[in-house]
PDB file of C-alpha atoms and ligand atoms in Angstrom:
ATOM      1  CA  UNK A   1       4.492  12.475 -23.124  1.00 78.00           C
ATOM      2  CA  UNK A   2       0.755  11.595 -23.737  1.00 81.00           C
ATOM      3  CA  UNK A   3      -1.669  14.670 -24.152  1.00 81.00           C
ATOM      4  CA  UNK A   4      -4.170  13.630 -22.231  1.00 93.00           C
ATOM      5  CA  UNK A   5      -2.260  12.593 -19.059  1.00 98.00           C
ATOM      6  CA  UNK A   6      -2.738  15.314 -16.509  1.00 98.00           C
ATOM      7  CA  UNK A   7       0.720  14.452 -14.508  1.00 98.00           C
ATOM      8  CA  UNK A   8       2.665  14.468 -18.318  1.00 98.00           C
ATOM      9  CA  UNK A   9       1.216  18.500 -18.746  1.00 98.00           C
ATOM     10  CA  UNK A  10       2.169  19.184 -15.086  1.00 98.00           C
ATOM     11  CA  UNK A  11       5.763  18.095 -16.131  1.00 98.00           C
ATOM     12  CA  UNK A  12       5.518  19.761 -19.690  1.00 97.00           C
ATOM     13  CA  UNK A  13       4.594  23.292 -17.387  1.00 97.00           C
ATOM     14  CA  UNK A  14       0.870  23.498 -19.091  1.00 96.00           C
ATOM     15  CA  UNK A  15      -0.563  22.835 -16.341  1.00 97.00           C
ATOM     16  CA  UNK A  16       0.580  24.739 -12.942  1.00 98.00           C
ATOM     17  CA  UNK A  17       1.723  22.849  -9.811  1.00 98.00           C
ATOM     18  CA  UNK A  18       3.388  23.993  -6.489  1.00 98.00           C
ATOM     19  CA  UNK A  19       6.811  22.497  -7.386  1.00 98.00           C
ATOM     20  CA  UNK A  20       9.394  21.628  -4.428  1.00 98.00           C
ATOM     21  CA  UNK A  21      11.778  20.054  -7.009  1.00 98.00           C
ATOM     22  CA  UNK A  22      12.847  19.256 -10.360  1.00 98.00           C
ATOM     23  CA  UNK A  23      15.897  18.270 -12.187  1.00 98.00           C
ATOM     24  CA  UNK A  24      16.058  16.635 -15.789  1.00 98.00           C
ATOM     25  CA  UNK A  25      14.351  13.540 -14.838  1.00 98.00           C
ATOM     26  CA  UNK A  26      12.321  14.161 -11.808  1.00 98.00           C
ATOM     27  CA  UNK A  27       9.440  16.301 -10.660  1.00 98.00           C
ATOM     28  CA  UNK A  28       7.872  17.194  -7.575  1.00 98.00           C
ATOM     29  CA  UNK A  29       5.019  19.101  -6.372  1.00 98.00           C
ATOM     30  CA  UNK A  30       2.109  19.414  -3.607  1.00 98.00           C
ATOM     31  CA  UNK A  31      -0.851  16.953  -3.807  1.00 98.00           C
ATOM     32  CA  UNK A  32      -3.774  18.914  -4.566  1.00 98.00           C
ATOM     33  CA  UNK A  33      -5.743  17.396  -2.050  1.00 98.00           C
ATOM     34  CA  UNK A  34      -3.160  16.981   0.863  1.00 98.00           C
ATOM     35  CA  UNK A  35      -4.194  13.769   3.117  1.00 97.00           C
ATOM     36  CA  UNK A  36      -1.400  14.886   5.648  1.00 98.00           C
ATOM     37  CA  UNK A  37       0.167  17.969   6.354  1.00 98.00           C
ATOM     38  CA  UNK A  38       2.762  17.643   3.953  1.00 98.00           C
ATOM     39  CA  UNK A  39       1.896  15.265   1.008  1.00 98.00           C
ATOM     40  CA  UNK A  40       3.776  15.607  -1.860  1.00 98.00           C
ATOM     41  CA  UNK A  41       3.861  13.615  -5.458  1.00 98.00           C
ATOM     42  CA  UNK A  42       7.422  12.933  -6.901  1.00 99.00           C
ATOM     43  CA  UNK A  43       7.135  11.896 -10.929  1.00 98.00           C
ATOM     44  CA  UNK A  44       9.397  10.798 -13.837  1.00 98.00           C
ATOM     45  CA  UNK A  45       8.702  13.481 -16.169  1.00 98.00           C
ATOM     46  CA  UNK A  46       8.556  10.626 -18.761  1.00 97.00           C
ATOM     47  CA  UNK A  47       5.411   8.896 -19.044  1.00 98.00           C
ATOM     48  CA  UNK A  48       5.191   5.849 -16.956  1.00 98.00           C
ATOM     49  CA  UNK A  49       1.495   4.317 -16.517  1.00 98.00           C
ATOM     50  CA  UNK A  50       2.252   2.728 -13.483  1.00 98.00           C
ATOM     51  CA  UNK A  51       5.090   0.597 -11.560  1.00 98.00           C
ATOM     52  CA  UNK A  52       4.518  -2.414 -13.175  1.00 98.00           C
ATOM     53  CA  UNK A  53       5.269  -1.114 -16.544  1.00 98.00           C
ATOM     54  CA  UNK A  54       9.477  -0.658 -15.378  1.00 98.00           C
ATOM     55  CA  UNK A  55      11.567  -3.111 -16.566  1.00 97.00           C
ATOM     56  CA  UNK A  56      15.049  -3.784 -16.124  1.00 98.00           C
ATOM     57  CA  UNK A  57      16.254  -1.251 -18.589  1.00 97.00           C
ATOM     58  CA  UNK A  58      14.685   1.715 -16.196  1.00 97.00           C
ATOM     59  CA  UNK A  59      16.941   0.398 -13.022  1.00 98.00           C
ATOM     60  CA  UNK A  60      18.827   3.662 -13.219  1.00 98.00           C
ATOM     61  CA  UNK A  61      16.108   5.929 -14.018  1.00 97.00           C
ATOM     62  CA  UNK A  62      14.273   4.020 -11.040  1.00 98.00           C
ATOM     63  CA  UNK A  63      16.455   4.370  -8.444  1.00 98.00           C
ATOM     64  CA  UNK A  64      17.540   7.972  -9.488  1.00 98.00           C
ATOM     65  CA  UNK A  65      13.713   8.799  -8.964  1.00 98.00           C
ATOM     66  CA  UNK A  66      13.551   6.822  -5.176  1.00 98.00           C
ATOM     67  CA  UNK A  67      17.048   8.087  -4.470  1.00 98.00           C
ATOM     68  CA  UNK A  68      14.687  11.656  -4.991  1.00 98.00           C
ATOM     69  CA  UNK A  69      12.287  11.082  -2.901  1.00 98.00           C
ATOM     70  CA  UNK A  70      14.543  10.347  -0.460  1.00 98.00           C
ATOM     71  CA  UNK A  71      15.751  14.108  -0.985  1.00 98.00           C
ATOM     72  CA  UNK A  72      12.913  15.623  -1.327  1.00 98.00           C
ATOM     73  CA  UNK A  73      11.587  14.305   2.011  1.00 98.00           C
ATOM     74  CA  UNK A  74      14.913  15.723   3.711  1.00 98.00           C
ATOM     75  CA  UNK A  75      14.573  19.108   2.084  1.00 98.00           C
ATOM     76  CA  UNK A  76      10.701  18.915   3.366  1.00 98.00           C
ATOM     77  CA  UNK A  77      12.244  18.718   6.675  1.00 98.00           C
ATOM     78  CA  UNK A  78      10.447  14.931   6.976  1.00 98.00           C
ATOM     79  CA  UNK A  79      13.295  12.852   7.614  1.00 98.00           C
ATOM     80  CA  UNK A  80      13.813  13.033  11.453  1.00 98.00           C
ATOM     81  CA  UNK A  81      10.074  12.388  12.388  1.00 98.00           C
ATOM     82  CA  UNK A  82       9.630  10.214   9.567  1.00 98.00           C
ATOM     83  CA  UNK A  83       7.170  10.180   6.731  1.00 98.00           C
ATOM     84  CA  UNK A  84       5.105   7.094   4.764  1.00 98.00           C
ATOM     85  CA  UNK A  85       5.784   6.521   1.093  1.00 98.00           C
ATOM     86  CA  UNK A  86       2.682   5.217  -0.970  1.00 98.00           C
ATOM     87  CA  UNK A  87       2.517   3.896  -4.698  1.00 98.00           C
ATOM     88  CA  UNK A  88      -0.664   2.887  -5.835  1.00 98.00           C
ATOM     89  CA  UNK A  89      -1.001   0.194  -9.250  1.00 98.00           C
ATOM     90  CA  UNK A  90      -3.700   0.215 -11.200  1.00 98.00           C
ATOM     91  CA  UNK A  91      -7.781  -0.502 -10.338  1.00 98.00           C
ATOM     92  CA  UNK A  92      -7.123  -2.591  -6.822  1.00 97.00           C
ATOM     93  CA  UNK A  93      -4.361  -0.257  -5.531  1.00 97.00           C
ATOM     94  CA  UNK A  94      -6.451   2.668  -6.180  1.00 97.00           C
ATOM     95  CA  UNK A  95      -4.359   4.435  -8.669  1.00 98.00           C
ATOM     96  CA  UNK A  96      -6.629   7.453  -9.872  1.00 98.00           C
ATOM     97  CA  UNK A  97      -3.719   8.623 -12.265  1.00 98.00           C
ATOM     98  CA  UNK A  98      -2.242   6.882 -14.795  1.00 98.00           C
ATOM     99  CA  UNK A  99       1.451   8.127 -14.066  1.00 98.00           C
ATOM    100  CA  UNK A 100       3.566   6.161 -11.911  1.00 98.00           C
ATOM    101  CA  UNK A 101       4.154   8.521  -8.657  1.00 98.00           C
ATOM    102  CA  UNK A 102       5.052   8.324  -5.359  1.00 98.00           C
ATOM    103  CA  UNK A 103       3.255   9.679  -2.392  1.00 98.00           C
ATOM    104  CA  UNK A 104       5.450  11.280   0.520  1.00 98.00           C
ATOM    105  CA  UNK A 105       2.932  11.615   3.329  1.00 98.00           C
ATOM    106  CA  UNK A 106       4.359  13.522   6.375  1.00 98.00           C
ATOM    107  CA  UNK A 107       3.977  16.070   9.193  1.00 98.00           C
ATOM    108  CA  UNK A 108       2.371  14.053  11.563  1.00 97.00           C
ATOM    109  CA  UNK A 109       2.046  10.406  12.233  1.00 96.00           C
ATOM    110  CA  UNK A 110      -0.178   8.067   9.771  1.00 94.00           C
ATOM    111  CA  UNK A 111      -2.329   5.152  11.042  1.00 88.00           C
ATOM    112  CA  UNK A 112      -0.891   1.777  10.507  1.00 87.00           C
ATOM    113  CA  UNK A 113      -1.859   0.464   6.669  1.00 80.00           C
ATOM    114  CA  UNK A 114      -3.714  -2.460   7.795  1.00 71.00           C
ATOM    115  CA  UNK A 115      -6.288  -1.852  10.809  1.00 64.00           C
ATOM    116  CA  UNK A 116      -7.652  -5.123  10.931  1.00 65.00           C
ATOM    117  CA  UNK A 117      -6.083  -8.143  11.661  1.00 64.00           C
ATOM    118  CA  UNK A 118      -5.515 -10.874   8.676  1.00 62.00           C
ATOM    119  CA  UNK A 119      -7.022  -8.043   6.200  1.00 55.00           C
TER     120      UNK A 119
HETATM  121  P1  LIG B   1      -3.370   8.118  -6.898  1.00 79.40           P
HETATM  122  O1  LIG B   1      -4.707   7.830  -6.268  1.00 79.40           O
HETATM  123  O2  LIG B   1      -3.410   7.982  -8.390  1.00 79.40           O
HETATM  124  O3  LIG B   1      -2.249   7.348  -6.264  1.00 79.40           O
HETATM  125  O4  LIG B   1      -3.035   9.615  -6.540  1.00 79.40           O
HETATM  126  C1  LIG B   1      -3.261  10.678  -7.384  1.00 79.40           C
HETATM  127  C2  LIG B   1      -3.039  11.931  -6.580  1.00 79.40           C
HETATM  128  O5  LIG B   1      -2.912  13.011  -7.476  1.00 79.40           O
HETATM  129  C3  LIG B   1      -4.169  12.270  -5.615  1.00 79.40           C
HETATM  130  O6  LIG B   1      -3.650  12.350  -4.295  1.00 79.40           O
HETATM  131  C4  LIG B   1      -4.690  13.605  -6.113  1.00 79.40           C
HETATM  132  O7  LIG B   1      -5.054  14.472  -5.068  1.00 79.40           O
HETATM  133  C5  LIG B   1      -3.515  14.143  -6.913  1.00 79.40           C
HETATM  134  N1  LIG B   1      -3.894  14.981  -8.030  1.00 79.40           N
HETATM  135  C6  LIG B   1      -4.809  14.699  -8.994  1.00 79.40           C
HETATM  136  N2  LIG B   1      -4.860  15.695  -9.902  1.00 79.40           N
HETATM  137  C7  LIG B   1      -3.938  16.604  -9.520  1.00 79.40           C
HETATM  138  C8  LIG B   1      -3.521  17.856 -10.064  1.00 79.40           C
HETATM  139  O8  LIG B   1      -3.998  18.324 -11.094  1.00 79.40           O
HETATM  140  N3  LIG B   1      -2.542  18.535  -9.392  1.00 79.40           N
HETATM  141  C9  LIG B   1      -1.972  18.031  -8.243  1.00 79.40           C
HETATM  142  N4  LIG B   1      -1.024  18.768  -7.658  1.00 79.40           N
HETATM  143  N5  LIG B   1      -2.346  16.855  -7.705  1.00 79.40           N
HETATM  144  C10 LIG B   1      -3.315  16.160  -8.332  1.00 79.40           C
HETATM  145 ZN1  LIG B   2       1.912  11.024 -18.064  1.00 79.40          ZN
END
């Protein structure tokens, strides 16, 4: 855990979230500022900066925590429309908090990720 990492205190309970599901290893709650209808963050509650710092001895953790999402998005009722997955890294992907998460963006359809050609 690090003290001053706001997603670390949302897992430790200090700080409240609107939690859709947790088990020993995973957490997930409502985005704060929802971009879709349904956006929701899904965490390790261990302290991960960001994806790049995994490594090959977090494979199981790793795909415990997608395998989650997955879940999540099916108990959010996502799954037969569909839904868009985002993880931002670091300064260029416009990662605001330094605690690897995953975005699940739903409820309605999402604009294609590139909206100019060859950008
Ligand atoms: P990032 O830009 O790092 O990928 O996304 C961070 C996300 O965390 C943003 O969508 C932001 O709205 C959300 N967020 C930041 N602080 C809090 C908070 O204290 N509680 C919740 N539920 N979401 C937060
Ligand atoms: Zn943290």
């Amino acid at each position: 855990m690090s003290a001053d990492c706001i997603f670390c205190l949302i897992a430790a309970g200090s700080i409240p979230c609107d939690k859709v599901y947790e088990d020993d290893t995973v957490l997930a709650f409502q985005d704060l500022h929802p971009q879709t209808p349904t956006h929701t963050l899904v965490i390790p509650k261990r302290h991960i900066p960001c994806l790049d710092d995994l490594n090959e001895n977090d494979r199981n953790e790793a795909g415990h925590l997608l395998e989650r999402v997955a879940h999540v998005a099916r108990t959010l009722g996502l799954a037969e429309k569909g839904y868009r997955t985002v993880i931002n890294t670091r300064e260029h992907g416009g990662q605001e908090v330094d605690h690897l998460h995953i975005h699940i963006l739903g409820g309605r359809r999402v604009g294609p990720m590139v909206s100019r050609p060859g950008i």
